[in-house]
Tab-separated table of C-alpha atoms and ligand atoms in Angstrom:
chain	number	residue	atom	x	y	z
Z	1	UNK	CA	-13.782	24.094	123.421
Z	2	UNK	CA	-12.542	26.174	120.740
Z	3	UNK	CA	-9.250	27.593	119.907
Z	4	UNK	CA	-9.530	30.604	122.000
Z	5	UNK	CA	-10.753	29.708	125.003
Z	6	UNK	CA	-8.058	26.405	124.655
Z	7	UNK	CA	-4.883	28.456	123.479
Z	8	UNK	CA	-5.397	31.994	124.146
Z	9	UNK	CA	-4.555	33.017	127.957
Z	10	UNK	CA	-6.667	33.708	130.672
Z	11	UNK	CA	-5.627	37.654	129.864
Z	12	UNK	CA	-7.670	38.087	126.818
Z	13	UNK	CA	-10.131	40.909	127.812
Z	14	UNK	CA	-11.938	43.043	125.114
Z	15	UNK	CA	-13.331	39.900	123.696
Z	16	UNK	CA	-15.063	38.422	126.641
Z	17	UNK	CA	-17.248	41.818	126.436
Z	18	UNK	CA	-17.879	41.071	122.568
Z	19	UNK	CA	-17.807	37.368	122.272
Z	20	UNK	CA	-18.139	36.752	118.302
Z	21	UNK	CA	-15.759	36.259	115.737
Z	22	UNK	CA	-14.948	39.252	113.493
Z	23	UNK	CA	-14.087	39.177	110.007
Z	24	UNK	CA	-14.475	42.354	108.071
Z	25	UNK	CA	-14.493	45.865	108.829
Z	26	UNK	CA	-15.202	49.742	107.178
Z	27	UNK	CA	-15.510	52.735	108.685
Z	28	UNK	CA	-17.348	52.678	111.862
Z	29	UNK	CA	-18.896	49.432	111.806
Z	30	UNK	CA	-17.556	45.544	112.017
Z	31	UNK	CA	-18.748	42.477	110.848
Z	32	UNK	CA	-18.592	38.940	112.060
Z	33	UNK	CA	-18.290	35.795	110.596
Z	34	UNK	CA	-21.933	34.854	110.891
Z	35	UNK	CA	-22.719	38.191	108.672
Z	36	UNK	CA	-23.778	40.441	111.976
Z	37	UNK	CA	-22.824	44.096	111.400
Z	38	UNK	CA	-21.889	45.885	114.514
Z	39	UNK	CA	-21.149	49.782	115.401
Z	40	UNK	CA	-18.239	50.569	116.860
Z	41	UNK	CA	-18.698	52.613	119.416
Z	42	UNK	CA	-15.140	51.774	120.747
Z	43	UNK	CA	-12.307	52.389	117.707
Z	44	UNK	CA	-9.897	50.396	119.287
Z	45	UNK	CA	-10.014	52.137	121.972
Z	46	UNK	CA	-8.971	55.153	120.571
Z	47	UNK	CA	-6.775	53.733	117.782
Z	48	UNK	CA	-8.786	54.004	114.807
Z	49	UNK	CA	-9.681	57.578	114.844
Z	50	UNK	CA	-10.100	57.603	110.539
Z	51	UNK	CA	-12.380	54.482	111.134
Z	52	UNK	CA	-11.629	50.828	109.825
Z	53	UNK	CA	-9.661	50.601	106.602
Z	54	UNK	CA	-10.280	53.886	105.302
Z	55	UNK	CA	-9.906	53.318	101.058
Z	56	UNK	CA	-7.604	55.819	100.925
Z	57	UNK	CA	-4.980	55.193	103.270
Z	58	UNK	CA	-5.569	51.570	102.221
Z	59	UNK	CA	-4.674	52.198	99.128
Z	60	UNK	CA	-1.593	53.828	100.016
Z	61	UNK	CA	-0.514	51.096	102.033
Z	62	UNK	CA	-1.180	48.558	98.766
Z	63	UNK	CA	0.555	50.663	96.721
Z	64	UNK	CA	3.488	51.060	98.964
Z	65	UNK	CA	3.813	46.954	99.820
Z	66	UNK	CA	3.384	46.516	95.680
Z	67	UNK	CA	6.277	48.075	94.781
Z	68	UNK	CA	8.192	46.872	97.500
Z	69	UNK	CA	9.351	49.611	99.395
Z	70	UNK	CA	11.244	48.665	102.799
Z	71	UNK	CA	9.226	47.624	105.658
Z	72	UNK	CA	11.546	47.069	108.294
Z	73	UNK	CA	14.493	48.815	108.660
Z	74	UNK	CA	15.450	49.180	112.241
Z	75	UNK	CA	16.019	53.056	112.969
Z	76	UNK	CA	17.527	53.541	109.394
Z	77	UNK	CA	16.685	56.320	107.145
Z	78	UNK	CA	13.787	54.976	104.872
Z	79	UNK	CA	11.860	57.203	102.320
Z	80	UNK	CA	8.968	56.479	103.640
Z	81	UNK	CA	10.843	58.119	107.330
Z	82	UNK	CA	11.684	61.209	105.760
Z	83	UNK	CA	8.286	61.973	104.457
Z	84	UNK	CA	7.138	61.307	108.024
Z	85	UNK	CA	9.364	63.639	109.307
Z	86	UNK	CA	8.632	66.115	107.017
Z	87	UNK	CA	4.878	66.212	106.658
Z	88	UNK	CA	4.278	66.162	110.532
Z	89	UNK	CA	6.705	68.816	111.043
Z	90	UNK	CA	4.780	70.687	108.302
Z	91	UNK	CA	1.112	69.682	109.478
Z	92	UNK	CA	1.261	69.085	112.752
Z	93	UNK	CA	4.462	71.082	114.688
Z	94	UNK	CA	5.115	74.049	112.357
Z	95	UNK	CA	1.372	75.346	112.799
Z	96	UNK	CA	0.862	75.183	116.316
Z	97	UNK	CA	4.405	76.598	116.839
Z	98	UNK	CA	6.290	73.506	118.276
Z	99	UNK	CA	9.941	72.739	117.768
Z	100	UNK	CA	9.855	69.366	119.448
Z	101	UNK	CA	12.434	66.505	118.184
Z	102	UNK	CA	10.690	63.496	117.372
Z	103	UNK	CA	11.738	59.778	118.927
Z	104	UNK	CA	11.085	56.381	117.498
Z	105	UNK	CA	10.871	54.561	120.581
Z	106	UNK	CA	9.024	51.398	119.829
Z	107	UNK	CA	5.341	50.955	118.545
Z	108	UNK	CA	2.982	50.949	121.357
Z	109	UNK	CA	1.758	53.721	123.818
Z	110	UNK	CA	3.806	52.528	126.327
Z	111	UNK	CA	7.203	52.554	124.700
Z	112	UNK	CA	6.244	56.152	124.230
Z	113	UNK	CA	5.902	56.491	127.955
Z	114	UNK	CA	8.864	54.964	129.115
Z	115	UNK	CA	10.893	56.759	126.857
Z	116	UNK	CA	9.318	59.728	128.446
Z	117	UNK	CA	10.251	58.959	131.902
Z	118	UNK	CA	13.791	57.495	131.163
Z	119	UNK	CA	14.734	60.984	129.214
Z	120	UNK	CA	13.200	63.353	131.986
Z	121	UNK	CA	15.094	61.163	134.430
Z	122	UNK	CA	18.212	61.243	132.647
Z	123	UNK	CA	18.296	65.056	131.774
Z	124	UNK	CA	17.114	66.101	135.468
Z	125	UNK	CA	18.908	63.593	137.241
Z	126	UNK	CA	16.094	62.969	139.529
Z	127	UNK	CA	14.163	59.771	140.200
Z	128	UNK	CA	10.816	60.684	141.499
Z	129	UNK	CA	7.443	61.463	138.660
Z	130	UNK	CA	4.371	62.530	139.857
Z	131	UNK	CA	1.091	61.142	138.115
Z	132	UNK	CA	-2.466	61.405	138.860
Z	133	UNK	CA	-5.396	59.647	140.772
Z	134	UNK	CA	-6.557	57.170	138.253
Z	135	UNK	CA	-3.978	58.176	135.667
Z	136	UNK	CA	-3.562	55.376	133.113
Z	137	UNK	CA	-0.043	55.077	131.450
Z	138	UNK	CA	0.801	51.421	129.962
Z	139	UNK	CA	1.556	48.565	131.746
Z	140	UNK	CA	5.049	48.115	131.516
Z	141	UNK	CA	6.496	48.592	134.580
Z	142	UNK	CA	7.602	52.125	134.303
Z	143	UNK	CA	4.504	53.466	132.773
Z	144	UNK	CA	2.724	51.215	135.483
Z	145	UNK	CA	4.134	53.066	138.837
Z	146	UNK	CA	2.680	56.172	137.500
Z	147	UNK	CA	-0.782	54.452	137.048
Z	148	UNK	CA	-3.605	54.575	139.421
Z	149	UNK	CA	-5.476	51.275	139.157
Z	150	UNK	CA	-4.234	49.165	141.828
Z	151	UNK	CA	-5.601	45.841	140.274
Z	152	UNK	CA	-3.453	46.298	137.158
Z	153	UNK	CA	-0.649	47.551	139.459
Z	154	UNK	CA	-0.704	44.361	141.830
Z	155	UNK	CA	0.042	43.220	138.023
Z	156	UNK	CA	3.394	43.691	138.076
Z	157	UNK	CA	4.795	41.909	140.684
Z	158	UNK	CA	7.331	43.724	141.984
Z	159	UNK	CA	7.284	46.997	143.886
Z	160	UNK	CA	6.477	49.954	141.499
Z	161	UNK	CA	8.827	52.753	142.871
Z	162	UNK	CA	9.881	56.872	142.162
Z	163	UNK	CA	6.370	57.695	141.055
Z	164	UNK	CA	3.982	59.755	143.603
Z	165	UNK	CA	0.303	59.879	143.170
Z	166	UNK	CA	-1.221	63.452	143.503
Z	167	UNK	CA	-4.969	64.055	143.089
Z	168	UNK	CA	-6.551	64.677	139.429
Z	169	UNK	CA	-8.311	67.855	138.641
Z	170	UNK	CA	-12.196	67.449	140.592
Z	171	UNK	CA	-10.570	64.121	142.648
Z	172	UNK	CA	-11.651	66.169	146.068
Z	173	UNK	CA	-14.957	67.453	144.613
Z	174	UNK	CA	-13.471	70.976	144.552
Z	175	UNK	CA	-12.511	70.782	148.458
Z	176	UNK	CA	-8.851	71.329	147.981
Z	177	UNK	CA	-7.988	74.575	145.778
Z	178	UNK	CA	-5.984	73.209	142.690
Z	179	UNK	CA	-2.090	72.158	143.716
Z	180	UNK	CA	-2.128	73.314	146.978
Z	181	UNK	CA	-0.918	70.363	148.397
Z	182	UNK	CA	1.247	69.545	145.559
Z	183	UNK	CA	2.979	72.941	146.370
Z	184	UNK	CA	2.605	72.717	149.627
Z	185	UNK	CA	4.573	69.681	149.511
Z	186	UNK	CA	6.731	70.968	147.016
Z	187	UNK	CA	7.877	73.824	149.009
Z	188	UNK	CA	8.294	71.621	152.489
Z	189	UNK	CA	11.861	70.482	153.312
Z	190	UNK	CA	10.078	67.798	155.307
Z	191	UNK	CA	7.236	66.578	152.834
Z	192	UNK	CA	8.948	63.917	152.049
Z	193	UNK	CA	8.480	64.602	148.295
Z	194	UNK	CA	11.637	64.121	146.700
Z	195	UNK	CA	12.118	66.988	144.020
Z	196	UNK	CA	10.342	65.223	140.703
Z	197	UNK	CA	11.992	65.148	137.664
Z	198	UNK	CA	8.556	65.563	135.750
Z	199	UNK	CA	4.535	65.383	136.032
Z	200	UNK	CA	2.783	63.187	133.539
Z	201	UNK	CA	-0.483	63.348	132.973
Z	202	UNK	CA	-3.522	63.055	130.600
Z	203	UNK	CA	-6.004	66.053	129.714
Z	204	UNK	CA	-9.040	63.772	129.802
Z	205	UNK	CA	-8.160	60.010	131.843
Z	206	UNK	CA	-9.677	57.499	128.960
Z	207	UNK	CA	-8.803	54.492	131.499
Z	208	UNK	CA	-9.431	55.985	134.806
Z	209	UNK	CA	-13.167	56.882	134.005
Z	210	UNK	CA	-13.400	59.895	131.189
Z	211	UNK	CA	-12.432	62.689	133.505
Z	212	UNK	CA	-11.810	65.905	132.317
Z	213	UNK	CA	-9.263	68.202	133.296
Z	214	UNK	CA	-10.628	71.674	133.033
Z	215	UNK	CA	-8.244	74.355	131.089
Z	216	UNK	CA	-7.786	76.051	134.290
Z	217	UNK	CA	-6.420	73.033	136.014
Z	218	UNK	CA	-4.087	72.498	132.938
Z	219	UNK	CA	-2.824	76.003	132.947
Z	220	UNK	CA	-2.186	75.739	136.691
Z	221	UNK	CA	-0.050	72.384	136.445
Z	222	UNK	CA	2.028	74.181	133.864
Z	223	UNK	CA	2.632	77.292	135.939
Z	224	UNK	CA	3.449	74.975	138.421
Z	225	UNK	CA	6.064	72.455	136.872
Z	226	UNK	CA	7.541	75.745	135.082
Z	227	UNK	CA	7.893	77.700	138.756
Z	228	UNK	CA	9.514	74.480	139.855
Z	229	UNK	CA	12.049	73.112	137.375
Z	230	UNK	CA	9.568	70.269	136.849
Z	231	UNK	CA	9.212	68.391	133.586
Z	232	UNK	CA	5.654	68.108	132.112
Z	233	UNK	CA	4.710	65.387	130.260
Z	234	UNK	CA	1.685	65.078	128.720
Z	235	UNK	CA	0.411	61.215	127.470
Z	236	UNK	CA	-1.690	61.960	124.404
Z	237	UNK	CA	-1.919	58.449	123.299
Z	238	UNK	CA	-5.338	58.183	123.667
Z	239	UNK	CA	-6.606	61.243	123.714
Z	240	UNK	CA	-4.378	62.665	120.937
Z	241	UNK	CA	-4.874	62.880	117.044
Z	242	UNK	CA	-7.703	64.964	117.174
Z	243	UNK	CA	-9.637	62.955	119.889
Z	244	UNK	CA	-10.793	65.931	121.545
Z	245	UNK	CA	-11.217	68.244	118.840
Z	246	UNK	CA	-7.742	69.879	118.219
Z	247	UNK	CA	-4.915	67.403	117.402
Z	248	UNK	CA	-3.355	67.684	120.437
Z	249	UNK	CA	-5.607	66.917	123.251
Z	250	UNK	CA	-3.598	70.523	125.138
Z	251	UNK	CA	-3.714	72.998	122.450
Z	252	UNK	CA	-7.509	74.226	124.465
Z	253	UNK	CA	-5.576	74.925	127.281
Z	254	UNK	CA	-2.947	76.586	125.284
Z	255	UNK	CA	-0.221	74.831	126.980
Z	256	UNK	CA	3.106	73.627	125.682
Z	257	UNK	CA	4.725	70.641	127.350
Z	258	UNK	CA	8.053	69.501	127.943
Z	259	UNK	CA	7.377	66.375	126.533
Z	260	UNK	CA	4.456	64.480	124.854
Z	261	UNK	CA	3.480	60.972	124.080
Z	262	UNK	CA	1.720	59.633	120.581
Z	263	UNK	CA	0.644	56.160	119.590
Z	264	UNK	CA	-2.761	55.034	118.882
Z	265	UNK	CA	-4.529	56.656	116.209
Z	266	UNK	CA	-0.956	58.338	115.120
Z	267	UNK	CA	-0.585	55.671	111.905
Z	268	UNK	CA	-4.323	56.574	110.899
Z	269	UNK	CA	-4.912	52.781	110.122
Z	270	UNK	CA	-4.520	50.572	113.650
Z	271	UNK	CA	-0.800	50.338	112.729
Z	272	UNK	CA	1.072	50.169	115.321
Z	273	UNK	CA	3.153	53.057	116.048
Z	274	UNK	CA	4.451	55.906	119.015
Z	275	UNK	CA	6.200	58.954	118.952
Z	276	UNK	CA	7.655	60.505	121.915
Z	277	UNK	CA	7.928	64.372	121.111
Z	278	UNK	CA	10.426	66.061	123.312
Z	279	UNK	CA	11.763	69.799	123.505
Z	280	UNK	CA	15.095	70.376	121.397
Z	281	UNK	CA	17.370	71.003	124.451
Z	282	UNK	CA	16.100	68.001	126.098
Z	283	UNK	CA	17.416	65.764	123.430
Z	284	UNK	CA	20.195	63.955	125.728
Z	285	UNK	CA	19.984	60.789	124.738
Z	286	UNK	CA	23.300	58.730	123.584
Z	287	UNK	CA	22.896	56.919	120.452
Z	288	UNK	CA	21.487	53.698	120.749
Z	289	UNK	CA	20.698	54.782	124.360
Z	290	UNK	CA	17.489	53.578	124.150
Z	291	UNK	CA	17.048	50.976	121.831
Z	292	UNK	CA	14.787	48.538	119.932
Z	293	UNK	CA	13.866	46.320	117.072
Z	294	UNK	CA	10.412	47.943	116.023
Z	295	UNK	CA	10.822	51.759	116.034
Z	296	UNK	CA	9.581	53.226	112.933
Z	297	UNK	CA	7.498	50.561	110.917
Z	298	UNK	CA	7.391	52.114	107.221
Z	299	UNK	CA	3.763	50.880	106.015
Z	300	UNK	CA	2.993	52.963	109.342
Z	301	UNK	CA	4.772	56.004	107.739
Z	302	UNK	CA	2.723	55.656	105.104
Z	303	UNK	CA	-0.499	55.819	106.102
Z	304	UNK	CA	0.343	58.473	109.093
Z	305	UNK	CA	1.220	60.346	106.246
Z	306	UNK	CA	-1.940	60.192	105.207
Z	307	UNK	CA	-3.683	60.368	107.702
Z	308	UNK	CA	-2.279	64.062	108.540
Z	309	UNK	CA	-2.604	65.407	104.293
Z	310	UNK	CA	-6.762	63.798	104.434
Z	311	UNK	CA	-7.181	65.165	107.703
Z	312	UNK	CA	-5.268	68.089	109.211
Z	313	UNK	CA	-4.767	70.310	106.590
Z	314	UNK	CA	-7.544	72.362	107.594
Z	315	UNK	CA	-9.899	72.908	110.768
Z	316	UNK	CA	-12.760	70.520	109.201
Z	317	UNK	CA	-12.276	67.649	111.600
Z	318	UNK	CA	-11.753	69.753	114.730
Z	319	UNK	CA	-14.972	71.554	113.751
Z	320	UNK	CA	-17.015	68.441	112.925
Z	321	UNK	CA	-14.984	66.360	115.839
Z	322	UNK	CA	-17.044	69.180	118.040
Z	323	UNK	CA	-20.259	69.229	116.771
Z	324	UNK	CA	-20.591	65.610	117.209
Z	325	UNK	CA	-19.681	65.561	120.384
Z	326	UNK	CA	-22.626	68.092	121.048
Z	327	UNK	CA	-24.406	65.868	119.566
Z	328	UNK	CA	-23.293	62.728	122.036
Z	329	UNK	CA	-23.846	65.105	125.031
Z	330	UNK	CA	-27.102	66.212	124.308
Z	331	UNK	CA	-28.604	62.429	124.003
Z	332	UNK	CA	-26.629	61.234	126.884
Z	333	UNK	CA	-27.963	64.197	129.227
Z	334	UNK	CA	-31.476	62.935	128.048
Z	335	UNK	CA	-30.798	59.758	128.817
Z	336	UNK	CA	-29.022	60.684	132.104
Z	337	UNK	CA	-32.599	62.412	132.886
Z	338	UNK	CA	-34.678	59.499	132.216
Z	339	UNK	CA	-32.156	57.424	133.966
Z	340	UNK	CA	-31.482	59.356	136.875
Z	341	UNK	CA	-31.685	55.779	139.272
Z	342	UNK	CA	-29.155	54.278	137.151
Z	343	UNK	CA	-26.755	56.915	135.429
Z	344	UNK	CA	-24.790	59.133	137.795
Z	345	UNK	CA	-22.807	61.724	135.297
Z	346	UNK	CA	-22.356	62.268	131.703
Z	347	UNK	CA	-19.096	63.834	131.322
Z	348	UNK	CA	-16.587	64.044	127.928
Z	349	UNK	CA	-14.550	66.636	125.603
Z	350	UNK	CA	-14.512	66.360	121.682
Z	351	UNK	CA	-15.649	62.509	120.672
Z	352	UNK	CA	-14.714	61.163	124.222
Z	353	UNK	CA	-17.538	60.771	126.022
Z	354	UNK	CA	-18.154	58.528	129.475
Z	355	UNK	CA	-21.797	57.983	131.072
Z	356	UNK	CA	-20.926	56.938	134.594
Z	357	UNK	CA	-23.551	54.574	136.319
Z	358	UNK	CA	-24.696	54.094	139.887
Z	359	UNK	CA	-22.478	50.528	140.501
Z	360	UNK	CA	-20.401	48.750	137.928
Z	361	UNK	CA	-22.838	46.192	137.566
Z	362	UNK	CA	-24.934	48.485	135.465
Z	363	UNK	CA	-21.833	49.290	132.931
Z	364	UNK	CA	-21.050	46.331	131.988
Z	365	UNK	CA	-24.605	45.176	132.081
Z	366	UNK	CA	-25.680	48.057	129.534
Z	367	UNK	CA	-22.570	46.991	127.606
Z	368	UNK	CA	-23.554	43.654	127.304
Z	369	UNK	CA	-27.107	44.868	126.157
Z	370	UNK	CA	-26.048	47.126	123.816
Z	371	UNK	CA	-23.740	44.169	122.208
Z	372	UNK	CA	-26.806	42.071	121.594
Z	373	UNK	CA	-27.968	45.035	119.874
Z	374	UNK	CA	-25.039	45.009	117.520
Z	375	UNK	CA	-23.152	48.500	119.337
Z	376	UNK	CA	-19.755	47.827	120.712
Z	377	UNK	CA	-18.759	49.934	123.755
Z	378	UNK	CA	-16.270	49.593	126.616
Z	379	UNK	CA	-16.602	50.139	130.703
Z	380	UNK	CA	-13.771	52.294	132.184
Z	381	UNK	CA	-12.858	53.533	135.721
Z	382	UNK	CA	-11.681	52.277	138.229
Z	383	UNK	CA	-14.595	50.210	139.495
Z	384	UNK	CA	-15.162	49.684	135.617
Z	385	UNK	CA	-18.603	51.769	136.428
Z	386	UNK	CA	-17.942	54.040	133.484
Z	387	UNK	CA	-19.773	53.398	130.173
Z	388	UNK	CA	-17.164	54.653	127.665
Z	389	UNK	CA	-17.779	56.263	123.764
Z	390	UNK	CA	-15.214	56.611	121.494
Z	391	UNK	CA	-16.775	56.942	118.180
Z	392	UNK	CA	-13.988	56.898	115.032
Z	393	UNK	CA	-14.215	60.603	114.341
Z	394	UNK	CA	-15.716	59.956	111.159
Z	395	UNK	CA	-18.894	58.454	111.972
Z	396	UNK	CA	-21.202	60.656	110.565
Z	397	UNK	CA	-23.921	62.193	112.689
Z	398	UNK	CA	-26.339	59.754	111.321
Z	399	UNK	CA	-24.559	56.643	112.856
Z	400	UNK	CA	-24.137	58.487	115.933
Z	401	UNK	CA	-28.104	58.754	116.061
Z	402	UNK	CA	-28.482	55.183	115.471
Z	403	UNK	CA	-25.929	54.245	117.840
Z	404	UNK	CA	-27.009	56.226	121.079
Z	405	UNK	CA	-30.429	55.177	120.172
Z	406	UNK	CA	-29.546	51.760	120.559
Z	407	UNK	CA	-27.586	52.854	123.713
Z	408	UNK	CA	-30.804	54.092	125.374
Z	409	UNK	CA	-32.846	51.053	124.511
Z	410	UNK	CA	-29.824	49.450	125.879
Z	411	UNK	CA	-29.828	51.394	129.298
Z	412	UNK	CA	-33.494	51.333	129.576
Z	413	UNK	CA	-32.870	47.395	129.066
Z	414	UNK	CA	-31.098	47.526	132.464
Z	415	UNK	CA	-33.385	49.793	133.988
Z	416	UNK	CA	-36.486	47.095	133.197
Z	417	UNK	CA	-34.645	44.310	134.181
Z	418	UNK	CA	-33.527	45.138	137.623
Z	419	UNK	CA	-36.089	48.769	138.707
Z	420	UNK	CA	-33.865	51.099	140.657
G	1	PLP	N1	-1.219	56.039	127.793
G	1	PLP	C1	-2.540	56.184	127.715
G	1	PLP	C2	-3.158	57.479	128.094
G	1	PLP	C3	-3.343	55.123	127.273
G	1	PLP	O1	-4.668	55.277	127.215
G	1	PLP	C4	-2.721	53.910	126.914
G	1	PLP	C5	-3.547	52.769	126.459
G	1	PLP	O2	-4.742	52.745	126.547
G	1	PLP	C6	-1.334	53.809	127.014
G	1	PLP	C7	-0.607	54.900	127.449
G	1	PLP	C8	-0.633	52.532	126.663
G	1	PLP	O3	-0.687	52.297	125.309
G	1	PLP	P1	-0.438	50.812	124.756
G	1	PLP	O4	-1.589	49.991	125.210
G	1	PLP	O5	-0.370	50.960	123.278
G	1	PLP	O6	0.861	50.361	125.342
């Protein structure tokens, strides 16, 4: 048996789907350690927007670690924090108008998250959050009562309390107008929905299935948290950093929320690192009132840095980040055609794109198909019946060819084995 399967816990999940051993990787594609050469279709999940080991913001990190600049420091002021600071306020806020403060709170998604909740929950003084049908937050146990999927839920434990479930933009097929029972509820003494201290939500669900909230929708819940004294978060660690197009996943909706979460792709080179972005007045917190060892990891300064002065001084990536998604949706609505008994929707926003299948059993079966044929791509959903795409933005259009080629051999793979 070998070390994995004897050492590693039952949890391990990504690399039951992909079961080699990988060694090397640039740009969009991997390799293992018997030489195979895979595309990643997948960018850790969502992480490695810039693609694998990009030589630039490699060689930024080298030169950093060579001349030994600090790499842990706690939350002190570093160099290497100050240039952060600077060059995202001057990239990323200052253009699009935003005068959020900027918190450290640990380096994963989910620290950003809980952050989130603890600071609209201190500076309301309410308890309850309201999320979304297959909303997907972390799975710590704050960020998990505002997600949807009840196996990863059952996770936990314990009971997952103060977060209410309201449906996701297109949840009732368009049966319910938008919010009207959210409002309705919110208006009703006797609901029995205690006054929320703050929505979260995502503008596209990456876990719960690739589903898109329409502008409209967005606008809406805005309207409706501002009407209402309601927080709004929105969680943009997945399908921030220019994942959609712009580098916020909201700016198309032309929202601004009260607070927003950023991890993932943020250090440009699958460093790990969050950001919780929160308006100026809402800055309550005590010092030290929320806390922790990891919260700002320099060599992930660095390369964020970097990341934002290749890549967001100008409207190139959102422009290209577009057209290649055009390019995704056009060969997945062919394949959807040809398909029709086995592919149920094609549905995405920028390089996000999810094809969802009749029964799960056909996602992870076209998964497994396209693995043998060296493609690496994820199920989502919450019946995992989603096949999921999320390209590093800079896999040029000629990759993308080869890889949703090898997607439709992979689907009609499916199709041959088992005729709908
Ligand atoms: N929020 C969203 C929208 C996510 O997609 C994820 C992870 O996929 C998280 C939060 C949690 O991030 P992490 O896994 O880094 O804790």
């Amino acid at each position: 048996m070998d070390v994995f399967a004897r050492l590693e816990s039952e949890v391990r999940g990504y690399c039951r789907g992909w079961p080699t051993v990988f060694t090397t990787a640039r740009g969009s594609r991997l390799t293992d350690e018997n030489g195979r050469t895979f595309l990643d279709f997948f960018a850790g999940a969502g992480t490695l927007n810039y693609g694998h080991n990009d030589p630039a913001l490699k060689q930024r990190l080298l030169d950093y670690l060579a001349a030994d600049n600090i790499v842990h420091s706690l939350d002190m002021h570093t160099a290497a924090k100050r240039r952060f600071l600077e060059r995202f306020d001057e990239l990323v806020l200052k253009p699009r108008g935003l005068d959020y403060k900027v918190q450290f709170p640990g380096p994963a998604g989910n620290h950003s998250v809980e952050a989130a909740l603890k600071l609209a929950r201190k500076y309301t003084g309410r308890e309850t959050v309201v999320s979304f049908t297959n909303a997907f937050h972390g799975m710590t146990l704050g960020a998990l009562a505002v997600t949807g999927n009840s196996m990863k839920r059952t996770g936990a434990g314990v009971p997952l309390g103060h977060g209410v479930a309201m449906p996701y933009d297109n949840y009732l097929d368009g049966r319910t107008p938008d919010f009207l029972l959210f409002e309705t509820m919110l208006d009703d003494s006797g609901s029995g929905l205690d006054k929320p201290a703050a929505v979260i939500v995502e503008t596209v669900q990456g876990e719960g299935g690739i589903n898109v909230a329409s502008p409209e929708w967005l606008r809406g819940l805005a309207d409706l948290c501002r009407r209402h004294g309601i927080l709004l978060i929105v969680d943009d660690v997945q399908m921030g950093c220019g994942r959609t197009g712009p580098f916020f996943s909201f700016e198309e909706a032309g929202i601004t929320p009260d607070i927003v979460c950023l991890s993932k792709s943020l250090s440009g080179y699958g460093l790990p690192f969050a950001v919780t972005l929160m308006r100026r007045d809402l800055d309550v917190w005590e010092p030290g009132e929320h806390n922790g060892t990891f919260r700002g990891f320099n060599p992930a300064f660095v390369t964020a840095v970097g990341a934002l002065e290749d890549h967001w001084t100008g409207e190139g990536l959102e422009k290209q980040t577009l057209k290649k998604g055009q390019q995704i949706k056009q060969a997945l609505d062919e394949i959807a055609l040809e398909h029709a008994g086995a592919v149920a929707d094609v549905r995405g926003r920028g390089l996000v794109w999810g094809m969802e299948t009749r029964d799960p059993e056909t996602a992870a079966r076209i998964c497994a198909e396209a693995f043998r044929r060296g493609l690496l791509m994820e199920t989502s959903g919450p019946n995992d019946e989603v096949v999921k795409m999320l390209p590093p933005l800079t896999t040029t259009s000629e990759e993308l060819t080869e890889g949703l080629e090898l997607l439709g051999e992979s689907v009609a793979a499916v199709r041959t084995a088992v005729p709908a």
